[in-house]
Amino acid sequence: MTVARTVELEGHIIDSGTMGACFGAVMDMGGEFEVEEFEVGRHKHAETYCRMRVMADTEEELRAILHELNQQGATVADPRDATLEAAPNDGVVPVDFYSTTNHPTAVRVDGEWHDVEDVEMDCALVVEREDGVHVYTKVLNAIEEGDLVVTGETGIRVDPPERPRNGGSGSFGFMQGGVSSERPSASLIEEIADEMRQVNAEDGSVLAVCGPAIVHAGGRDALADIVRAGYVDAISAGNGFAVHDLERDLYGTSLGVDTESLEHPRKGHKHHIYTISEIARLGGIEAAVEEGVVDEGVMYECVQNDVPYVLAGSIRDDGPLPDTITDSIEAQNAIREQAQEADLVLMLSTLLHSVAVGNCLPSTTKTVCVDINPATVTQLLDRGSAQAIGMVTDIGAFIPMLADELLEESYEK
């Protein structure tokens, strides 16, 4: 005896590959499907509609298939309200809780669809009925006993970004991400600069996710200029980036190496820890700037121009700096707040922080990931940030070129 449910797909489902992905998912997971209705859009702006019946041997197998189809944007026909179950304990969700994607999502409560607030992947969906119905994501460690958590697949609608027939909008067209070291870097950098100008003109927010390689490779001064010019609205980084940026100012070195001559000064290997000690003695980065001890660089420009920054610590950190958040949950929450406010994210040569920020971003946030190592870009895309544009190139060349475009003047490192 088989069990079955009917699902619907609508949109540019042929061009974006959504329909084929759904057909494949059903067969790969041991189910069967029967297309009951199929209407193809007949011009480039028209959408395609597909209604299909999905069958499986057991309820458990069918539920797994429906979950996969839901992630692809399929919606159960004739939807019922979402199933809500109270969390049994703090930090504990019901067994069959719905695990979110990073795509725009709506939940049906009391007969009406409600958009999910602060969309984020790998979270639970919580429904509140105070002052109207509100549905929002919550990380598992933030779940409180009694929270109404969405379970199962019923009453949930996911809307993955699609690639329309007209090809989208330039390099930032959705579902056109990918990784290439052969793209015309100059033209792509020009498009990124144009996008940053537009975000700036609309009072949006550009978040720069920064790795220490920016300092090592010679991109620090250019990034500082971009921050000073007002094109970066927030910085997300680790202890290492800030320390190397400050070390460059205090000692002219990065990890003990003179970034101009590439020589190793005497006791240069100690500059890293000396920097941490000096900043701690002064009471932090802002105090060091106010005292005039730090007078250039990215962190200096952040303080001088009121650009907020989050330094998330790790188990490997030396020191760390007083400004570094050492509690991992607190650091995640700080990164999450930055990500939710961002309209454009530049991920600059840092694998761990790029993935961390990417986990917090909705798929509608335009994202650029730049790294000399293609594995960094591919891992970000594989982790779920399908909207990201990947550039495999030297960060020390990319940032000065970006500064040239944004500042409209020749930039010399």
Short mmCIF file of C-alpha atoms in Angstrom, two decimals:
data_model
loop_
_atom_site.label_atom_id
_atom_site.label_comp_id
_atom_site.label_asym_id
_atom_site.label_seq_id
_atom_site.Cartn_x
_atom_site.Cartn_y
_atom_site.Cartn_z
CA MET A 1 0.00 0.00 0.00
CA THR A 2 1.39 3.37 -0.98
CA VAL A 3 0.82 6.83 0.49
CA ALA A 4 0.67 9.99 -1.60
CA ARG A 5 0.48 13.78 -1.48
CA THR A 6 0.10 16.35 -4.23
CA VAL A 7 2.61 19.21 -4.53
CA GLU A 8 2.80 22.29 -6.74
CA LEU A 9 5.69 24.13 -8.36
CA GLU A 10 5.38 27.58 -9.86
CA GLY A 11 7.80 30.12 -11.30
CA HIS A 12 10.77 29.89 -13.68
CA ILE A 13 11.12 26.26 -12.69
CA ILE A 14 12.49 25.03 -16.01
CA ASP A 15 15.20 27.66 -16.51
CA SER A 16 16.44 27.46 -12.93
CA GLY A 17 16.48 23.65 -12.94
CA THR A 18 14.00 23.45 -10.06
CA MET A 19 11.59 21.09 -11.81
CA GLY A 20 14.33 18.66 -12.82
CA ALA A 21 15.79 18.77 -9.32
CA CYS A 22 12.40 17.88 -7.84
CA PHE A 23 11.85 15.00 -10.28
CA GLY A 24 15.32 13.68 -9.50
CA ALA A 25 14.84 13.99 -5.74
CA VAL A 26 11.67 11.88 -5.79
CA MET A 27 13.33 9.08 -7.77
CA ASP A 28 16.63 9.20 -5.83
CA MET A 29 14.73 8.80 -2.56
CA GLY A 30 12.78 5.76 -3.74
CA GLY A 31 9.49 7.44 -4.53
CA GLU A 32 7.42 7.86 -7.66
CA PHE A 33 5.62 10.83 -9.17
CA GLU A 34 2.86 11.49 -11.63
CA VAL A 35 2.49 14.89 -13.31
CA GLU A 36 -1.19 15.85 -13.11
CA GLU A 37 -0.96 19.31 -14.66
CA PHE A 38 1.80 21.14 -16.54
CA GLU A 39 1.55 24.63 -18.04
CA VAL A 40 4.65 26.13 -19.65
CA GLY A 41 5.13 29.90 -19.65
CA ARG A 42 5.05 31.03 -23.28
CA HIS A 43 7.13 34.23 -23.04
CA LYS A 44 10.23 35.21 -21.10
CA HIS A 45 8.33 36.83 -18.23
CA ALA A 46 5.70 34.09 -17.91
CA GLU A 47 5.96 31.47 -15.18
CA THR A 48 5.54 27.71 -15.48
CA TYR A 49 3.17 25.68 -13.31
CA CYS A 50 3.51 22.00 -12.43
CA ARG A 51 1.21 19.94 -10.22
CA MET A 52 2.38 16.41 -9.41
CA ARG A 53 1.33 13.56 -7.19
CA VAL A 54 4.19 12.09 -5.13
CA MET A 55 4.00 8.49 -3.91
CA ALA A 56 6.06 6.43 -1.47
CA ASP A 57 5.78 3.10 0.34
CA THR A 58 5.54 4.53 3.86
CA GLU A 59 4.57 7.77 5.59
CA GLU A 60 8.14 8.18 6.83
CA GLU A 61 9.58 7.90 3.29
CA LEU A 62 6.96 10.29 1.94
CA ARG A 63 7.69 12.80 4.68
CA ALA A 64 11.42 12.72 3.82
CA ILE A 65 10.65 13.27 0.12
CA LEU A 66 8.26 16.14 0.86
CA HIS A 67 10.93 17.76 3.03
CA GLU A 68 13.42 17.65 0.16
CA LEU A 69 10.85 19.02 -2.30
CA ASN A 70 9.97 21.78 0.15
CA GLN A 71 13.62 22.87 0.19
CA GLN A 72 13.43 23.16 -3.60
CA GLY A 73 10.35 25.40 -3.45
CA ALA A 74 7.54 22.87 -3.90
CA THR A 75 4.38 23.48 -1.86
CA VAL A 76 1.88 20.87 -0.74
CA ALA A 77 -1.39 21.46 -2.60
CA ASP A 78 -4.45 22.43 -0.57
CA PRO A 79 -2.25 23.37 2.38
CA ARG A 80 -3.32 23.09 5.97
CA ASP A 81 -2.03 25.18 8.84
CA ALA A 82 1.46 24.41 10.06
CA THR A 83 1.73 21.96 12.94
CA LEU A 84 2.91 23.63 16.14
CA GLU A 85 4.40 21.86 19.13
CA ALA A 86 5.65 23.36 22.39
CA ALA A 87 9.38 23.02 23.08
CA PRO A 88 9.78 20.54 25.97
CA ASN A 89 12.77 22.31 27.53
CA ASP A 90 15.20 25.19 27.13
CA GLY A 91 17.52 24.45 24.20
CA VAL A 92 15.42 21.42 23.14
CA VAL A 93 13.14 21.31 20.07
CA PRO A 94 10.39 18.78 19.27
CA VAL A 95 11.63 15.65 17.49
CA ASP A 96 10.13 16.45 14.07
CA PHE A 97 10.97 20.18 14.06
CA TYR A 98 11.27 21.94 10.68
CA SER A 99 14.90 22.85 9.90
CA THR A 100 15.06 26.07 7.88
CA THR A 101 16.78 26.99 4.64
CA ASN A 102 18.16 30.48 3.97
CA HIS A 103 15.42 31.17 1.40
CA PRO A 104 12.39 33.41 1.92
CA THR A 105 9.82 31.30 3.75
CA ALA A 106 6.17 31.65 4.76
CA VAL A 107 4.21 29.67 7.35
CA ARG A 108 0.44 29.16 7.37
CA VAL A 109 -1.05 29.98 10.79
CA ASP A 110 -4.76 30.39 11.54
CA GLY A 111 -5.60 30.12 7.84
CA GLU A 112 -3.19 32.86 6.67
CA TRP A 113 0.35 32.88 5.30
CA HIS A 114 2.92 34.78 7.37
CA ASP A 115 6.42 35.65 6.13
CA VAL A 116 9.24 34.39 8.34
CA GLU A 117 11.26 37.19 9.92
CA ASP A 118 15.08 37.16 9.96
CA VAL A 119 15.43 34.14 7.67
CA GLU A 120 18.47 31.99 8.46
CA MET A 121 19.48 28.43 7.61
CA ASP A 122 19.63 25.54 10.10
CA CYS A 123 17.25 27.09 12.63
CA ALA A 124 13.84 26.27 14.08
CA LEU A 125 10.68 28.24 13.25
CA VAL A 126 8.89 29.74 16.24
CA VAL A 127 5.37 31.19 16.18
CA GLU A 128 4.23 33.95 18.55
CA ARG A 129 0.63 35.11 18.80
CA GLU A 130 1.15 38.18 20.98
CA ASP A 131 0.20 41.41 19.15
CA GLY A 132 -0.72 39.39 16.07
CA VAL A 133 1.02 36.39 14.54
CA HIS A 134 4.81 36.56 14.18
CA VAL A 135 6.96 33.76 12.78
CA TYR A 136 10.73 33.96 13.12
CA THR A 137 13.84 31.79 13.16
CA LYS A 138 15.59 30.76 16.35
CA VAL A 139 18.89 28.94 16.74
CA LEU A 140 18.49 25.77 18.78
CA ASN A 141 20.43 26.99 21.80
CA ALA A 142 18.05 29.98 22.08
CA ILE A 143 14.86 27.87 22.21
CA GLU A 144 12.93 28.33 25.44
CA GLU A 145 10.59 25.87 27.08
CA GLY A 146 7.07 26.43 25.78
CA ASP A 147 8.09 28.07 22.48
CA LEU A 148 5.63 27.06 19.73
CA VAL A 149 7.89 25.32 17.20
CA VAL A 150 6.82 24.41 13.66
CA THR A 151 7.07 20.67 13.00
CA GLY A 152 6.68 18.55 9.86
CA GLU A 153 6.28 19.97 6.35
CA THR A 154 2.64 21.04 6.35
CA GLY A 155 1.83 24.74 5.98
CA ILE A 156 5.36 25.80 4.95
CA ARG A 157 6.18 27.56 1.69
CA VAL A 158 9.78 28.14 0.54
CA ASP A 159 10.64 30.53 -2.28
CA PRO A 160 14.19 29.88 -3.59
CA PRO A 161 15.63 32.66 -5.79
CA GLU A 162 15.28 31.76 -9.45
CA ARG A 163 17.03 32.66 -12.65
CA PRO A 164 14.44 34.32 -14.91
CA ARG A 165 14.48 33.81 -18.65
CA ASN A 166 16.01 37.24 -19.29
CA GLY A 167 19.19 36.13 -17.53
CA GLY A 168 18.90 38.10 -14.32
CA SER A 169 20.72 41.31 -13.53
CA GLY A 170 24.38 41.19 -14.41
CA SER A 171 26.77 39.22 -12.28
CA PHE A 172 24.40 39.48 -9.35
CA GLY A 173 21.58 37.56 -11.06
CA PHE A 174 20.39 34.84 -8.67
CA MET A 175 21.41 31.25 -9.28
CA GLN A 176 24.26 32.49 -11.45
CA GLY A 177 26.89 32.22 -8.74
CA GLY A 178 29.85 29.93 -9.09
CA VAL A 179 33.61 29.93 -9.01
CA SER A 180 35.95 31.02 -11.73
CA SER A 181 39.49 32.36 -11.96
CA GLU A 182 38.93 33.19 -15.62
CA ARG A 183 36.19 35.77 -15.28
CA PRO A 184 37.15 39.27 -16.48
CA SER A 185 38.21 40.59 -13.07
CA ALA A 186 38.25 44.26 -14.06
CA SER A 187 34.67 44.24 -15.33
CA LEU A 188 33.42 42.23 -12.36
CA ILE A 189 35.17 44.55 -9.92
CA GLU A 190 33.53 47.48 -11.70
CA GLU A 191 30.11 45.85 -11.17
CA ILE A 192 30.88 45.24 -7.49
CA ALA A 193 31.90 48.89 -7.10
CA ASP A 194 28.68 50.02 -8.81
CA GLU A 195 26.67 47.82 -6.47
CA MET A 196 28.46 49.29 -3.44
CA ARG A 197 27.72 52.81 -4.67
CA GLN A 198 24.07 51.95 -5.10
CA VAL A 199 23.83 50.45 -1.60
CA ASN A 200 25.55 53.54 -0.23
CA ALA A 201 23.20 55.90 -2.08
CA GLU A 202 20.18 54.03 -0.71
CA ASP A 203 21.51 54.14 2.88
CA GLY A 204 21.96 50.38 2.84
CA SER A 205 24.68 48.39 4.55
CA VAL A 206 27.85 46.82 3.14
CA LEU A 207 29.46 44.24 5.42
CA ALA A 208 33.13 43.34 4.87
CA VAL A 209 34.25 39.95 6.23
CA CYS A 210 38.01 40.24 6.59
CA GLY A 211 40.87 37.77 6.91
CA PRO A 212 44.50 38.40 7.95
CA ALA A 213 45.68 37.77 4.39
CA ILE A 214 44.42 41.26 3.53
CA VAL A 215 47.27 42.67 5.62
CA HIS A 216 49.86 40.08 4.54
CA ALA A 217 49.11 40.58 0.82
CA GLY A 218 49.18 44.39 0.88
CA GLY A 219 45.48 45.22 0.67
CA ARG A 220 45.20 46.88 4.07
CA ASP A 221 45.73 50.51 3.05
CA ALA A 222 43.24 50.25 0.19
CA LEU A 223 40.62 48.74 2.49
CA ALA A 224 41.24 51.51 5.01
CA ASP A 225 40.62 54.06 2.26
CA ILE A 226 37.36 52.34 1.31
CA VAL A 227 36.21 52.41 4.95
CA ARG A 228 37.17 56.07 5.31
CA ALA A 229 35.24 56.93 2.13
CA GLY A 230 32.08 55.44 3.66
CA TYR A 231 31.61 52.41 1.39
CA VAL A 232 31.91 49.84 4.19
CA ASP A 233 29.34 50.02 6.98
CA ALA A 234 30.48 47.15 9.19
CA ILE A 235 33.45 44.81 9.63
CA SER A 236 33.30 41.16 10.67
CA ALA A 237 36.63 39.53 11.40
CA GLY A 238 38.64 37.52 13.87
CA ASN A 239 41.27 38.43 16.40
CA GLY A 240 44.02 37.75 13.84
CA PHE A 241 42.92 40.35 11.29
CA ALA A 242 42.74 43.13 13.88
CA VAL A 243 46.09 42.19 15.44
CA HIS A 244 47.90 42.15 12.08
CA ASP A 245 46.31 45.44 11.06
CA LEU A 246 47.43 47.05 14.34
CA GLU A 247 50.88 45.41 14.16
CA ARG A 248 51.35 46.96 10.72
CA ASP A 249 50.69 50.38 12.24
CA LEU A 250 52.81 49.93 15.38
CA TYR A 251 55.77 48.04 13.91
CA GLY A 252 55.46 48.12 10.12
CA THR A 253 55.21 44.35 10.02
CA SER A 254 52.61 41.63 9.62
CA LEU A 255 53.40 38.41 11.48
CA GLY A 256 56.89 39.81 11.92
CA VAL A 257 57.52 40.41 8.20
CA ASP A 258 58.04 43.92 6.84
CA THR A 259 55.23 44.22 4.28
CA GLU A 260 57.23 46.69 2.18
CA SER A 261 60.70 45.10 2.05
CA LEU A 262 59.58 41.54 2.94
CA GLU A 263 62.51 41.40 5.36
CA HIS A 264 62.41 39.89 8.84
CA PRO A 265 63.39 42.58 11.38
CA ARG A 266 65.18 41.55 14.56
CA LYS A 267 62.62 40.28 17.08
CA GLY A 268 59.98 40.69 14.38
CA HIS A 269 58.42 37.39 15.38
CA LYS A 270 57.46 39.00 18.70
CA HIS A 271 55.64 41.97 17.17
CA HIS A 272 52.37 40.04 17.07
CA ILE A 273 52.27 39.42 20.81
CA TYR A 274 53.78 42.84 21.59
CA THR A 275 50.87 44.41 19.69
CA ILE A 276 48.28 42.53 21.74
CA SER A 277 50.05 43.53 24.96
CA GLU A 278 50.21 47.21 23.99
CA ILE A 279 46.55 47.42 22.99
CA ALA A 280 45.52 45.61 26.19
CA ARG A 281 47.63 48.00 28.27
CA LEU A 282 45.82 50.95 26.72
CA GLY A 283 42.38 49.40 27.29
CA GLY A 284 41.40 48.37 23.78
CA ILE A 285 41.46 49.51 20.16
CA GLU A 286 39.33 52.62 20.62
CA ALA A 287 41.48 53.77 23.53
CA ALA A 288 44.64 53.19 21.47
CA VAL A 289 43.24 55.40 18.71
CA GLU A 290 42.20 58.12 21.17
CA GLU A 291 45.68 58.08 22.72
CA GLY A 292 47.23 58.53 19.28
CA VAL A 293 49.16 55.26 19.53
CA VAL A 294 47.24 53.85 16.55
CA ASP A 295 46.88 56.41 13.78
CA GLU A 296 46.24 54.48 10.57
CA GLY A 297 44.83 51.26 9.16
CA VAL A 298 41.45 49.57 8.97
CA MET A 299 40.73 49.44 12.70
CA TYR A 300 41.76 53.09 13.03
CA GLU A 301 39.33 54.11 10.27
CA CYS A 302 36.56 52.06 11.90
CA VAL A 303 36.98 53.98 15.17
CA GLN A 304 37.34 57.36 13.49
CA ASN A 305 34.30 56.86 11.25
CA ASP A 306 32.00 55.03 13.68
CA VAL A 307 32.04 51.82 11.63
CA PRO A 308 31.03 48.98 13.97
CA TYR A 309 33.12 45.82 14.01
CA VAL A 310 32.76 42.35 15.45
CA LEU A 311 35.92 40.41 16.29
CA ALA A 312 34.93 36.79 16.89
CA GLY A 313 37.54 34.77 18.75
CA SER A 314 38.64 31.18 18.28
CA ILE A 315 40.52 28.55 20.27
CA ARG A 316 43.70 29.42 18.34
CA ASP A 317 43.88 33.11 19.26
CA ASP A 318 46.89 34.66 20.94
CA GLY A 319 45.99 37.15 23.63
CA PRO A 320 43.38 37.87 22.48
CA LEU A 321 42.70 41.60 22.07
CA PRO A 322 40.32 43.06 24.69
CA ASP A 323 37.84 43.81 21.87
CA THR A 324 37.64 40.16 20.78
CA ILE A 325 34.48 38.28 21.76
CA THR A 326 35.67 35.01 23.28
CA ASP A 327 32.25 33.50 24.05
CA SER A 328 31.28 31.63 20.87
CA ILE A 329 27.52 31.99 21.38
CA GLU A 330 27.87 35.72 22.03
CA ALA A 331 30.06 36.02 18.93
CA GLN A 332 27.49 34.15 16.81
CA ASN A 333 24.74 36.48 17.96
CA ALA A 334 26.85 39.54 17.15
CA ILE A 335 27.63 38.18 13.67
CA ARG A 336 23.95 37.30 13.19
CA GLU A 337 22.93 40.90 13.94
CA GLN A 338 25.43 42.21 11.37
CA ALA A 339 24.30 39.70 8.74
CA GLN A 340 20.63 40.53 9.13
CA GLU A 341 21.31 44.21 8.49
CA ALA A 342 23.57 43.69 5.45
CA ASP A 343 22.44 44.39 1.89
CA LEU A 344 25.78 43.40 0.33
CA VAL A 345 28.52 41.23 1.84
CA LEU A 346 32.16 41.14 0.74
CA MET A 347 33.95 38.02 2.00
CA LEU A 348 37.64 38.78 1.72
CA SER A 349 40.08 35.90 2.04
CA THR A 350 38.84 34.09 5.13
CA LEU A 351 37.32 30.61 5.05
CA LEU A 352 36.05 30.26 8.61
CA HIS A 353 34.50 33.69 8.91
CA SER A 354 33.00 33.53 5.42
CA VAL A 355 31.20 30.29 6.24
CA ALA A 356 30.14 31.64 9.66
CA VAL A 357 28.62 34.79 8.17
CA GLY A 358 27.22 32.87 5.19
CA ASN A 359 25.30 30.61 7.61
CA CYS A 360 23.49 33.69 8.94
CA LEU A 361 22.61 35.28 5.59
CA PRO A 362 19.31 34.95 3.76
CA SER A 363 19.69 33.86 0.13
CA THR A 364 18.42 37.27 -0.99
CA THR A 365 21.56 39.05 0.28
CA LYS A 366 24.05 39.73 -2.50
CA THR A 367 27.38 38.15 -1.62
CA VAL A 368 30.88 38.29 -3.13
CA CYS A 369 33.57 35.86 -1.95
CA VAL A 370 37.19 36.55 -2.94
CA ASP A 371 40.07 34.19 -2.15
CA ILE A 372 43.22 32.90 -3.82
CA ASN A 373 42.19 29.39 -2.73
CA PRO A 374 39.26 28.04 -4.78
CA ALA A 375 38.37 25.65 -1.94
CA THR A 376 37.29 28.62 0.18
CA VAL A 377 34.79 29.76 -2.43
CA THR A 378 33.48 26.30 -3.27
CA GLN A 379 33.02 25.38 0.40
CA LEU A 380 30.95 28.53 0.93
CA LEU A 381 28.73 27.66 -2.04
CA ASP A 382 28.44 24.02 -0.99
CA ARG A 383 27.43 25.08 2.51
CA GLY A 384 24.29 26.70 1.13
CA SER A 385 25.23 30.24 0.12
CA ALA A 386 24.22 29.63 -3.51
CA GLN A 387 23.76 33.36 -4.11
CA ALA A 388 27.50 34.05 -3.73
CA ILE A 389 29.68 35.15 -6.62
CA GLY A 390 33.11 33.57 -6.28
CA MET A 391 36.35 35.16 -7.47
CA VAL A 392 39.57 33.18 -7.24
CA THR A 393 42.22 35.87 -7.19
CA ASP A 394 44.88 37.55 -5.06
CA ILE A 395 43.22 39.65 -2.36
CA GLY A 396 46.20 42.04 -2.45
CA ALA A 397 45.34 42.88 -6.05
CA PHE A 398 41.55 42.81 -5.70
CA ILE A 399 41.14 45.40 -2.95
CA PRO A 400 43.36 48.10 -4.55
CA MET A 401 41.48 47.58 -7.85
CA LEU A 402 38.19 47.95 -5.99
CA ALA A 403 39.50 51.12 -4.32
CA ASP A 404 40.47 52.47 -7.77
CA GLU A 405 36.90 51.98 -8.98
CA LEU A 406 35.23 53.36 -5.87
CA LEU A 407 37.49 56.34 -5.30
CA GLU A 408 37.94 57.08 -9.01
CA GLU A 409 41.61 57.80 -8.62
CA SER A 410 44.78 55.82 -9.18
CA TYR A 411 45.65 53.80 -6.12
CA GLU A 412 49.23 52.82 -5.32
CA LYS A 413 49.98 50.26 -2.65
#
